[in-house]
Coordinates of C-alpha atoms in Angstrom, one line a residue:
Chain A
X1 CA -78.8 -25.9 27.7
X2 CA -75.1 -24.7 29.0
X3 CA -73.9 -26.8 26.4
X4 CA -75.7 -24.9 23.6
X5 CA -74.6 -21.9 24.9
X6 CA -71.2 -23.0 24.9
X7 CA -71.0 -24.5 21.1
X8 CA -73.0 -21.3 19.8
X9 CA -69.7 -18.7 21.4
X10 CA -67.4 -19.2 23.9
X11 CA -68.4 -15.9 25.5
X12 CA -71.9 -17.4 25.9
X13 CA -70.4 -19.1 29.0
X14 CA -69.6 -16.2 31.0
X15 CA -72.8 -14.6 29.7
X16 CA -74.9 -17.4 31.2
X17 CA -72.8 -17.2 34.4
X18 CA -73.1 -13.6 35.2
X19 CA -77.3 -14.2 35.2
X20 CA -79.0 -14.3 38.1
X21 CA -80.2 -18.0 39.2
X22 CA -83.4 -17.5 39.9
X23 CA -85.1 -14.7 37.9
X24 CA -88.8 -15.9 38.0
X25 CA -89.3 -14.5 41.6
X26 CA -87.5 -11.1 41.3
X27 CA -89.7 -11.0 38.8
X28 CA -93.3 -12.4 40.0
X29 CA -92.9 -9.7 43.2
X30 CA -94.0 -6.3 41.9
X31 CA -97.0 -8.0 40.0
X32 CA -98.3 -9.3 43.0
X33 CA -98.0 -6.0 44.4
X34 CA -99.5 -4.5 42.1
X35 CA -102.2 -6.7 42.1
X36 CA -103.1 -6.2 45.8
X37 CA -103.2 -2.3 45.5
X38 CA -105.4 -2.5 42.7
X39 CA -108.1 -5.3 44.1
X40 CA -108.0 -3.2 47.4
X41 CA -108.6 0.4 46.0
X42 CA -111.6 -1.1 43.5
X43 CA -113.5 -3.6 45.3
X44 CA -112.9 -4.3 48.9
X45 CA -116.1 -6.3 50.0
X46 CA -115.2 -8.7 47.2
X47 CA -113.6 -12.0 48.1
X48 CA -109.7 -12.6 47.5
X49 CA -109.0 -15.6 45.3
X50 CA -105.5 -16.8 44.8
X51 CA -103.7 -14.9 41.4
X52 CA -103.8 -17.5 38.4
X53 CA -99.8 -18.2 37.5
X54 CA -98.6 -15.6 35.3
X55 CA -98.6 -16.3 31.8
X56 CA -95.1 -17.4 30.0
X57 CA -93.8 -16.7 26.5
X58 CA -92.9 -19.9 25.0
X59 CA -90.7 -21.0 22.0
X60 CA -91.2 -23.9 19.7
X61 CA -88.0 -25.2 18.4
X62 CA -89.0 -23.9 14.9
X63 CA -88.5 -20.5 15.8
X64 CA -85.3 -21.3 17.9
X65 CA -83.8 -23.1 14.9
X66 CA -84.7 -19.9 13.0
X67 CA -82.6 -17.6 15.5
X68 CA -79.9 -19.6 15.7
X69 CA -79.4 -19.5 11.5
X70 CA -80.2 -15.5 12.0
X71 CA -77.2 -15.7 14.4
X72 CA -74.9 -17.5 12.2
X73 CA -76.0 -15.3 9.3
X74 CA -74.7 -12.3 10.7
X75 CA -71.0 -11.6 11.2
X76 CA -71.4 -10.0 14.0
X77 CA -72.9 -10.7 17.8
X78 CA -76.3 -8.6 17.1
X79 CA -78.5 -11.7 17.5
X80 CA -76.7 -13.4 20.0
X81 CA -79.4 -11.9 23.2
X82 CA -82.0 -12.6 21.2
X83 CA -80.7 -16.9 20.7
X84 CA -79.7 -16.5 24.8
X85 CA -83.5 -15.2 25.7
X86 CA -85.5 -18.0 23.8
X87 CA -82.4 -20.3 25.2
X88 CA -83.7 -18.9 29.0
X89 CA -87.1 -18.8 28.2
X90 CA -87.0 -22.8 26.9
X91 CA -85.7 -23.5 30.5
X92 CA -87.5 -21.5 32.5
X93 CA -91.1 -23.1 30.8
X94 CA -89.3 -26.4 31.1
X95 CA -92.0 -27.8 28.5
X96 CA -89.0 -29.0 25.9
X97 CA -87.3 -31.1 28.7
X98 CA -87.4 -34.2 27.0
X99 CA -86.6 -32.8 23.2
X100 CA -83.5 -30.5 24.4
X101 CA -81.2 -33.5 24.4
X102 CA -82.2 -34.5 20.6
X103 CA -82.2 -30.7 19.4
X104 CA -78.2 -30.3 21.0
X105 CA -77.6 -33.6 19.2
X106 CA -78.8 -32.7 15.8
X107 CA -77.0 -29.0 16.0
X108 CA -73.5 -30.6 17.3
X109 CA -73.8 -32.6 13.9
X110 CA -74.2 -30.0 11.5
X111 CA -71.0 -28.3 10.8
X112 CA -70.2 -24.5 11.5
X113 CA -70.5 -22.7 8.1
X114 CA -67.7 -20.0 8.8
X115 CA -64.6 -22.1 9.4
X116 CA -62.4 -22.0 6.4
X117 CA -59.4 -23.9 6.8
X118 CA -56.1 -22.7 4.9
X119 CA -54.3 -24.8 2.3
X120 CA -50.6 -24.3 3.8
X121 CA -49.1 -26.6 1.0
X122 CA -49.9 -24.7 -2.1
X123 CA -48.3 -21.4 -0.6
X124 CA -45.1 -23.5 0.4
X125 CA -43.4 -23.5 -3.5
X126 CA -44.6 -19.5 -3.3
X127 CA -42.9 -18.5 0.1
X128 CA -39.8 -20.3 -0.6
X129 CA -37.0 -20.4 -3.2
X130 CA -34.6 -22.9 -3.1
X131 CA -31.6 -23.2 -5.4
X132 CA -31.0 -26.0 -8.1
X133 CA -30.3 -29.1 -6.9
X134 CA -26.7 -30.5 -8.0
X135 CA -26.8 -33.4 -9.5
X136 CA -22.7 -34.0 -9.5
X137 CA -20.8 -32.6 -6.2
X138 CA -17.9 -33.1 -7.4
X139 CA -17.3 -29.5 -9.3
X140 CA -18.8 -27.7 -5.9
X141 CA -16.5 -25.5 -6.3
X142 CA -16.2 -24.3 -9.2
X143 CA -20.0 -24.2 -9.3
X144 CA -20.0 -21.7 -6.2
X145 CA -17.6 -19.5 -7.7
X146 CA -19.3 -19.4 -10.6
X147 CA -22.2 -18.2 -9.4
X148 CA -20.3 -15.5 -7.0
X149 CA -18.4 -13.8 -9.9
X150 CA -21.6 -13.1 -11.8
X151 CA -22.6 -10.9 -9.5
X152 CA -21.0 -7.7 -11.1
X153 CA -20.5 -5.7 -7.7
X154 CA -18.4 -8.7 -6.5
X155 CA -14.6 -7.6 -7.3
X156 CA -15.1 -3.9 -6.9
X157 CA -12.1 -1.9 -8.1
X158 CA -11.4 2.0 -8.9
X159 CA -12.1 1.7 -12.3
X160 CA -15.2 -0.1 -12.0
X161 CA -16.4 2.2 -9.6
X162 CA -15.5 5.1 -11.4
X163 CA -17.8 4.0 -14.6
X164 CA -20.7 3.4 -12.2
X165 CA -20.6 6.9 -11.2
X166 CA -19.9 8.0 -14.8
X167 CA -22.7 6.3 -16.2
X168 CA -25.1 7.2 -13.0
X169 CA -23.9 10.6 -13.9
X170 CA -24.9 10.7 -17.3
X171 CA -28.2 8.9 -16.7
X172 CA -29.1 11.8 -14.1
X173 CA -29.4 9.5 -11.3
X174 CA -26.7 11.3 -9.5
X175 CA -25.6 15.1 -9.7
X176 CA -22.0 15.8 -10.5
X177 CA -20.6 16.1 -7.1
X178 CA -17.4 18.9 -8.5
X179 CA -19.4 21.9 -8.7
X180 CA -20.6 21.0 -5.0
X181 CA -17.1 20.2 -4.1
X182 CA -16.4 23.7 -5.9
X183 CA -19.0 25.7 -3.9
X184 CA -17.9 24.3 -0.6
X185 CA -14.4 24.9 -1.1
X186 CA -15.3 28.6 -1.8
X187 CA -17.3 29.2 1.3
X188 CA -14.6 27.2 3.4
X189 CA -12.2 29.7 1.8
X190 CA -14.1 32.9 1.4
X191 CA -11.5 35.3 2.9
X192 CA -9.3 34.3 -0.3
X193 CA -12.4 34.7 -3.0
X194 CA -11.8 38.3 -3.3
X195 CA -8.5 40.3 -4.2
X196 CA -6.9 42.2 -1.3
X197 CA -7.2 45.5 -3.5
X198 CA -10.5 44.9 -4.0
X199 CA -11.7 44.5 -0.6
X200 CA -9.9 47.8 0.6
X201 CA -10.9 49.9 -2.8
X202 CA -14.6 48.6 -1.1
X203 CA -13.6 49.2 2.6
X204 CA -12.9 52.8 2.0
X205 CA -16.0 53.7 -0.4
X206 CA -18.0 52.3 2.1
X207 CA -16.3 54.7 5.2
X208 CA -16.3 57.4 3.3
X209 CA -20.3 57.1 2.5
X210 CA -20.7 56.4 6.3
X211 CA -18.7 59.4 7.4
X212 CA -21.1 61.4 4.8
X213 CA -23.8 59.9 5.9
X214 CA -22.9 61.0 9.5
X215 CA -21.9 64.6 9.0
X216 CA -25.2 65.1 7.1
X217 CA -24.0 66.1 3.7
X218 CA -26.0 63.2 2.2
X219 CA -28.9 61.4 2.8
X220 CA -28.8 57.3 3.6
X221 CA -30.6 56.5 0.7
X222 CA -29.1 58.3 -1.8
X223 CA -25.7 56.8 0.0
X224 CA -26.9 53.4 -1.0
X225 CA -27.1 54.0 -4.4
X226 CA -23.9 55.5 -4.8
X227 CA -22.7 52.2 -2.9
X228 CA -24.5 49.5 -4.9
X229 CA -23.0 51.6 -8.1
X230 CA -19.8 51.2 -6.8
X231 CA -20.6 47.8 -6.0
X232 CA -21.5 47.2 -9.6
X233 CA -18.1 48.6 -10.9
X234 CA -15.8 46.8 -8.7
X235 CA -17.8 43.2 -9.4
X236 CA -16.7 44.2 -13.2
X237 CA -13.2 44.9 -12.3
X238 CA -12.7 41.7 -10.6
X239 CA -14.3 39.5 -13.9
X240 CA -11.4 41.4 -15.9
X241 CA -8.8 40.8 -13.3
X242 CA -9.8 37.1 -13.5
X243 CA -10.0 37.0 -17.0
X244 CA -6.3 38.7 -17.2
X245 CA -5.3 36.1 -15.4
X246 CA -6.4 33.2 -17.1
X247 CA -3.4 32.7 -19.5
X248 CA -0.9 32.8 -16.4
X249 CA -3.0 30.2 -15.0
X250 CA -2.5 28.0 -17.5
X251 CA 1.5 28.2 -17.4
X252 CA 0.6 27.4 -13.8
X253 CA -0.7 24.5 -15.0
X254 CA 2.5 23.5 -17.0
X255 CA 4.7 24.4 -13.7
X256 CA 2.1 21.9 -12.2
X257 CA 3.0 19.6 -14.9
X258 CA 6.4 19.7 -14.3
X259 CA 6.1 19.5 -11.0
X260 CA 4.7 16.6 -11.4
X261 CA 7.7 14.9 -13.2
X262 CA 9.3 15.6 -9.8
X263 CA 6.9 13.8 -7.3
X264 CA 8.7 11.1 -6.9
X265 CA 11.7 13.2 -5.6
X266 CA 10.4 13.7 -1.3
X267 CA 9.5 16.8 -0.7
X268 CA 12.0 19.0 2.0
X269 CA 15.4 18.1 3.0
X270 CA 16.9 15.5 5.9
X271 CA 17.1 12.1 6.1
X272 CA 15.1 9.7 3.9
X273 CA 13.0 6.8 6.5
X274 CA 12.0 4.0 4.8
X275 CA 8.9 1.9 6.1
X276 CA 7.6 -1.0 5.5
X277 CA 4.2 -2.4 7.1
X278 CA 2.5 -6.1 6.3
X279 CA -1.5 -6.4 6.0
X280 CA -2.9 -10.1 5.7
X281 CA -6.4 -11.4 4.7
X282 CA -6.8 -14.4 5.3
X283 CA -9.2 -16.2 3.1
X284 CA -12.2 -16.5 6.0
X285 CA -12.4 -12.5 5.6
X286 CA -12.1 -10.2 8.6
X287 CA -9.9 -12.6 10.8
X288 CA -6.5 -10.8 12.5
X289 CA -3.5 -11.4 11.8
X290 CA -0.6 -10.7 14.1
X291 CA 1.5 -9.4 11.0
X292 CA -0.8 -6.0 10.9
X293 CA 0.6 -4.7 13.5
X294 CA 4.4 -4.5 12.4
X295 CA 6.4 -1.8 11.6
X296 CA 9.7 -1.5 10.1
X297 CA 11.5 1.9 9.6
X298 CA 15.2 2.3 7.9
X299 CA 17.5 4.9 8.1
X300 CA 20.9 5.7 6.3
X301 CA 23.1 6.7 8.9
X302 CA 25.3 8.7 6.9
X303 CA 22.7 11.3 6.5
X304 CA 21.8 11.9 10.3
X305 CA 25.1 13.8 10.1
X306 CA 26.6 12.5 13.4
X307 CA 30.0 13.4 14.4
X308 CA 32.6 10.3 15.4
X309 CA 32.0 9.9 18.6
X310 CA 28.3 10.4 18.3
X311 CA 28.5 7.8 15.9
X312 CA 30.5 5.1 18.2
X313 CA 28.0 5.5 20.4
X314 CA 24.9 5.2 18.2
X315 CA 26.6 1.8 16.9
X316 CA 27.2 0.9 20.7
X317 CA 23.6 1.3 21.7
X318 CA 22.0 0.0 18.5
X319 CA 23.8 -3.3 18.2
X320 CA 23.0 -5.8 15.1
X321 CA 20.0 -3.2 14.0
X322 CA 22.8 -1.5 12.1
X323 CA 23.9 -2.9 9.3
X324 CA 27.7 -1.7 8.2
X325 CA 28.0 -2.7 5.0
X326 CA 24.2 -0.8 4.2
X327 CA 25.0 1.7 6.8
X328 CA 21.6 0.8 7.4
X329 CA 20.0 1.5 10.8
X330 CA 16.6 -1.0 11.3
X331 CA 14.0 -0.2 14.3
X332 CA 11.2 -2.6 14.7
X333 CA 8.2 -2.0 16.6
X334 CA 5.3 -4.3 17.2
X335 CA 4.4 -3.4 21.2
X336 CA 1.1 -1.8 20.3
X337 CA -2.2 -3.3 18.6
X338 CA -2.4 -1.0 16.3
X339 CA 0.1 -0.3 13.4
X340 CA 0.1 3.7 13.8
X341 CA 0.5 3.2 16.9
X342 CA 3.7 1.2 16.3
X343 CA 5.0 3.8 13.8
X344 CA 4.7 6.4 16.1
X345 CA 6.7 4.1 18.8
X346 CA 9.2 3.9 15.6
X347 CA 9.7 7.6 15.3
X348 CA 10.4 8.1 18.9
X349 CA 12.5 5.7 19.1
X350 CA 14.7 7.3 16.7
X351 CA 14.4 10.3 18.3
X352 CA 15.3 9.5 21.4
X353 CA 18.2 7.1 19.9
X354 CA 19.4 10.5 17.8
X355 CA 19.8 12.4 21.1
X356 CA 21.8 10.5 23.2
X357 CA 24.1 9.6 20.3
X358 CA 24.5 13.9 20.2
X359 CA 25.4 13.9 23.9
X360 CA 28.6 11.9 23.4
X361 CA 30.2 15.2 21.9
X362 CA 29.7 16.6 25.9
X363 CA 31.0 12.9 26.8
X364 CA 34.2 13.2 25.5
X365 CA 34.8 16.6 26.1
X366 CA 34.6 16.0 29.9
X367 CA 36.5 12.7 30.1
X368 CA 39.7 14.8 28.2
X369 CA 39.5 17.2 30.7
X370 CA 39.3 14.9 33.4
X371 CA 42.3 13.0 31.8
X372 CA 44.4 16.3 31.3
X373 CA 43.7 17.6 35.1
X374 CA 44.3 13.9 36.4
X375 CA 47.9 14.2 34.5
X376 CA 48.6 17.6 35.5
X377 CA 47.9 16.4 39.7
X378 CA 49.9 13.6 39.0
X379 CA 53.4 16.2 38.6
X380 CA 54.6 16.7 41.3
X381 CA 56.8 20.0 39.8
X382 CA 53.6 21.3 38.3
X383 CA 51.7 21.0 41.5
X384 CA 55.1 22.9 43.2
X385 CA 55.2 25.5 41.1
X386 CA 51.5 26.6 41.3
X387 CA 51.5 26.2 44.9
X388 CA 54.2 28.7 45.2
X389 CA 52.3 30.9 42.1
X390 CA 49.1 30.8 44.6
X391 CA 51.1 31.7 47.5
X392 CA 52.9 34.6 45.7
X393 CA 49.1 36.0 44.7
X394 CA 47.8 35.6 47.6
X395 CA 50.9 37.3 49.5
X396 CA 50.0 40.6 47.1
X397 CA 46.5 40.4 47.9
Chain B
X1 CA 10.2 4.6 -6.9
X2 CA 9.3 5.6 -3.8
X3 CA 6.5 3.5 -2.9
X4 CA 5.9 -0.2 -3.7
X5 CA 3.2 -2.1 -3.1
X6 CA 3.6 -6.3 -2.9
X7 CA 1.2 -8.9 -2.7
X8 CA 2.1 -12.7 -1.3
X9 CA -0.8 -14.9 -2.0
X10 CA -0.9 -18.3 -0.6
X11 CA -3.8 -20.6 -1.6
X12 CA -4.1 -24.3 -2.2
X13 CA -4.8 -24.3 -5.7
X14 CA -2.9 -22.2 -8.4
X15 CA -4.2 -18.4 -8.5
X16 CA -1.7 -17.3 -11.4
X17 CA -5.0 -17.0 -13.8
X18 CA -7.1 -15.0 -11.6
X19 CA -4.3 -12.4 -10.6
X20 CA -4.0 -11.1 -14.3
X21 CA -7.4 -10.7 -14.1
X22 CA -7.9 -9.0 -10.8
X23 CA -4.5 -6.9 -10.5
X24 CA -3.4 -5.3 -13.9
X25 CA -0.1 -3.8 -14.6
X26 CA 1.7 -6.0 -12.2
X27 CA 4.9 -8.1 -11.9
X28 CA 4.3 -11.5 -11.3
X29 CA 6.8 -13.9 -9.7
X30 CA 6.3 -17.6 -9.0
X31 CA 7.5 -18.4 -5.6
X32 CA 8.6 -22.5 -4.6
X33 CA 5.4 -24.8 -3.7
X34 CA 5.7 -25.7 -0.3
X35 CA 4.3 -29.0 1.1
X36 CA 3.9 -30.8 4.2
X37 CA 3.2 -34.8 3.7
X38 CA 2.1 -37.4 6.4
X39 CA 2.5 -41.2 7.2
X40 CA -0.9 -42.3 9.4
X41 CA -1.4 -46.2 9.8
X42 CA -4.4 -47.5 8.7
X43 CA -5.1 -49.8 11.4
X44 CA -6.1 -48.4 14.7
X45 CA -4.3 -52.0 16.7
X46 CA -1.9 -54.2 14.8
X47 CA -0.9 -53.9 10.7
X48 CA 1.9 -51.6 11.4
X49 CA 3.1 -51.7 7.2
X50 CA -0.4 -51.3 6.3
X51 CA -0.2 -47.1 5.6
X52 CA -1.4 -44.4 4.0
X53 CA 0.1 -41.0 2.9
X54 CA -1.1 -38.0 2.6
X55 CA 0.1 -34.5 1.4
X56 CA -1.1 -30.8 1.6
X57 CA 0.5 -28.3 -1.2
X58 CA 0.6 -24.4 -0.4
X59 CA 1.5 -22.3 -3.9
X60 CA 2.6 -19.5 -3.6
X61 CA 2.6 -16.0 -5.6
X62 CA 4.1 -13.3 -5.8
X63 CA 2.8 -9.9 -7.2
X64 CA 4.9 -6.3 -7.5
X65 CA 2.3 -3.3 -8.2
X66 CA 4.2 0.1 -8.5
X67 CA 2.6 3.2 -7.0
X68 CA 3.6 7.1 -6.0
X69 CA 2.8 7.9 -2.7
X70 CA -0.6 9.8 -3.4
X71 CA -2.0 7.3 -4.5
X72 CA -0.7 4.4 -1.8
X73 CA -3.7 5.4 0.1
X74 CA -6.8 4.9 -2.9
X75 CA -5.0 1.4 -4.0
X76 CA -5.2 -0.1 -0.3
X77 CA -8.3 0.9 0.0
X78 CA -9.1 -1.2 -3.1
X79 CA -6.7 -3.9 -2.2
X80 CA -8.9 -4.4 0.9
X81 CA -12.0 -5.0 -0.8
X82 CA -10.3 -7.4 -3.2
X83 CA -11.8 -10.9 -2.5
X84 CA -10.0 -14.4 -4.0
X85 CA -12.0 -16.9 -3.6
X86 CA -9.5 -19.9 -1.3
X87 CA -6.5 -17.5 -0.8
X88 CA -4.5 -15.3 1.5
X89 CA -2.7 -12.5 0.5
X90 CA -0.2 -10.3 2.6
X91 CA 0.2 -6.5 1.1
X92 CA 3.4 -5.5 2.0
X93 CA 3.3 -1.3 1.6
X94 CA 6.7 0.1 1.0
X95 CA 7.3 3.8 1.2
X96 CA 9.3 6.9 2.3
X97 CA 9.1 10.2 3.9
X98 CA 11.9 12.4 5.3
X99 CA 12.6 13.2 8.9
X100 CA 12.6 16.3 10.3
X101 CA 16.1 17.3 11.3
X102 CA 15.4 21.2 12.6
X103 CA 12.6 20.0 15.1
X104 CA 15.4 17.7 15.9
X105 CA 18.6 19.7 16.2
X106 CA 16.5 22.8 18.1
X107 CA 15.0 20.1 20.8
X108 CA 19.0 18.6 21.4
X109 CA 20.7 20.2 23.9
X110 CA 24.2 21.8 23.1

């Protein structure tokens, strides 16, 4: 009967463990008792015969077959007591003994009606794509980049990126981002939106109302109108300044124009540095490349403006990085990972270069003086004659 | 000009086609095919005349783009997301600013 329980759920197990073994004489004991109280209250005198066995409640396998297809009918576990009690009850009468064995034989037979096992071929083709088998290899390829340059997002450039946003634009999938640019460029600026004569013609309408306001001679709210009046005049002033100054915007815009003939002159005065940096991609994409990091910066050295002798010395430090016949001066820096880093490193160099060619002025200076005084020690007249010079001064002293 | 922007593409097969089509407005300048070739013997004991030769060719490319100096900044960050299928390229960016002498000349000392 275990085994029943077991094919019917495989909670039935534990259900059938947690029972009590023996049941029947927990049971029989308060009957008995019972019993006895009553047969003594009504009839003592009477003799006491032995209590017939109490009768059992038993199931015919019709009816057990008939729970068991209630069971399976419902989804859920509602008539699984009732299948365990006629399950007990079978045992405890022990009456089907010999037909048990037959009955778990039949029901292991018949198949569960619930069990719905999933066809896991006929989703395969649905869950996965794969591409077109190539019949010829030989054109791989061109076949792969094919098929990579039809995607239209593949060689982004400005110009295709600027019609995207165009047409997005038009299509209202995107707002036009200028009048937002616009906005938040006049509340980064908004000390500049207004005039300086506006804001102080404002400033002292709005102390002289206050002071009124203070002394009494008018009331607040009759203050405030004269102010939002004022307000109203000065906001029409401003639209006429602005449109008076509309035509003198646009010859600004023709200066602009012209300015822009001259961009390609460098703005400000000193020397002109020439760099020159390398960037390599290499075809695997985001590999590194030792050449990123270089620098090269060129200078005339004309234009640094150096006198002679701070020019000897330049030359003398700098070696074969100048170039006479360019009077080209070449630094080179590639000590850092990074290439700002390395023009930075560039820039100081030249610095630092620039000022100790400028302290060979002080150089030369010293070592003429130390020449002429070396000379002057060396004559021995000179050296006479200003001993007897000191002697004389110090004798008047 | 005061900026100049170069491109140096190396690749196995010729690119010359797909540059027009990717950089417009540019110079283009065919630079010498270089090539490295190699003897192996076929036989891994004896047979020493029994050879074979192989040969790997790098062509070379060589593209001038002009630019100003406002806008060196937008085209590299193009250039970057430019993608040729089999090919380096090197960018070499040219361009000049001015040093400051003042800053200079104040710092020295006279």
């Amino acid at each position: 009967m275990r085994r029943l329980l077991g094919h019917l759920h495989p909670h039935a197990q534990s259900l059938f463990a947690s029972l009590p073994r023996k049941p029947s004489i927990a049971t029989k004991l308060p009957f008995l008792l019972s019993r006895r109280l009553l047969s003594d209250a009504a009839s003592p005198p009477a003799p006491s015969l032995p209590p017939p066995p109490p009768p059992s409640a038993d199931v015919t396998n019709t009816e057990l077959k008939k729970r068991l297809e209630t069971y399976y009918g419902v989804d859920e576990e509602a008539e699984l007591p009732s299948v365990a009690k006629a399950v007990l009850e079978r045992n405890l009468t022990g009456a089907h003994s010999e037909t048990d064995d037959d009955l778990i034989e039949e029901l292991r037979s018949k198949p569960l009606p619930e069990v719905h096992d999933r066809d896991f071929e006929s989703d395969f083709e649905e869950m996965h794509d794969t591409d077109e088998e190539l019949n010829d290899l030989y054109n791989t390829r061109e076949y792969v980049e094919k098929k990579i340059k039809s995607d239209e997002f593949f060689n982004m450039d400005d110009t295709k990126w600027d019609a995207m946003i165009k047409e997005a634009t038009d299509k209202g999938h995107l707002t036009n981002m200028k009048e937002c640019e616009e906005i938040l460029e006049d509340m980064l600026y908004w000390d500049k939106l207004l005039p300086d004569e506006i804001k102080q013609k404002v400033e002292t309408k709005f102390n002289e109302l206050g002071d009124m306001c203070e002394r009494g001679e008018m009331e607040p709210e009759q203050a405030y109108e004269m102010f939002k009046e004022f307000e109203d005049k000065m906001v029409a002033e401003c639209t006429e300044l602005i449109e008076s100054k509309m035509p003198t915007d646009a010859d600004e815009l023709t200066e602009s124009g012209g300015k822009k003939v001259e961009l390609d002159d460098l703005p400000g005065e000193g020397p002109v540095l020439r760099w020159e940096s390398r960037i390599v991609f290499v075809p695997s994409g985001d590999a590194y490349h030792p050449k990123n990091r270089k620098v090269k910066l060129s200078v005339t050295v004309k234009e640094l403006g150096l006198s002679r002798h701070a020019f000897r010395r330049l030359r003398e430090v700098v070696g074969k990085r100048y170039n006479s016949g360019k009077d080209e001066l070449t630094i080179i820096s590639e000590r850092f990972e990074h290439r700002e880093e390395n023009r930075k490193d560039c820039l100081r160099t030249l610095y630092t270069l620039i000022k100790d060619a400028m302290k060979a002025d002080k150089l030369v200076e010293d070592a003429r003086n130390s020449y002429v005084k070396g000379r002057l020690k060396a004559n021995p007249q000179f050296m006479e004659r200003l001993k007897r010079k000191t002697d004389k001064l110090m004798a008047a002293a | 000009m005061s900026a100049k922007i170069r491109v140096v593409m190396k690749s196995f097969m010729s690119q010359s086609n797909q540059v027009s089509g990717l950089m417009p407005f540019t110079k283009k300048i065919g630079l010498p095919e270089s090539r490295a070739l190699y003897t192996v013997l076929r036989s891994p004991h004896i047979d020493k005349k029994s050879r074979e030769q192989f040969s790997m060719h790098v062509k070379k490319q060589f593209v001038e783009q002009t630019a100003k100096p406002h806008e060196l900044h937008r085209k590299f960050f193009w250039l970057k997301r430019l993608r040729i299928p089999g090919a380096q390229y090197e960018i070499q960016i040219s361009f000049k600013t001015r040093l400051d002498m003042a800053s200079l000349r104040s710092q020295a000392p006279c």
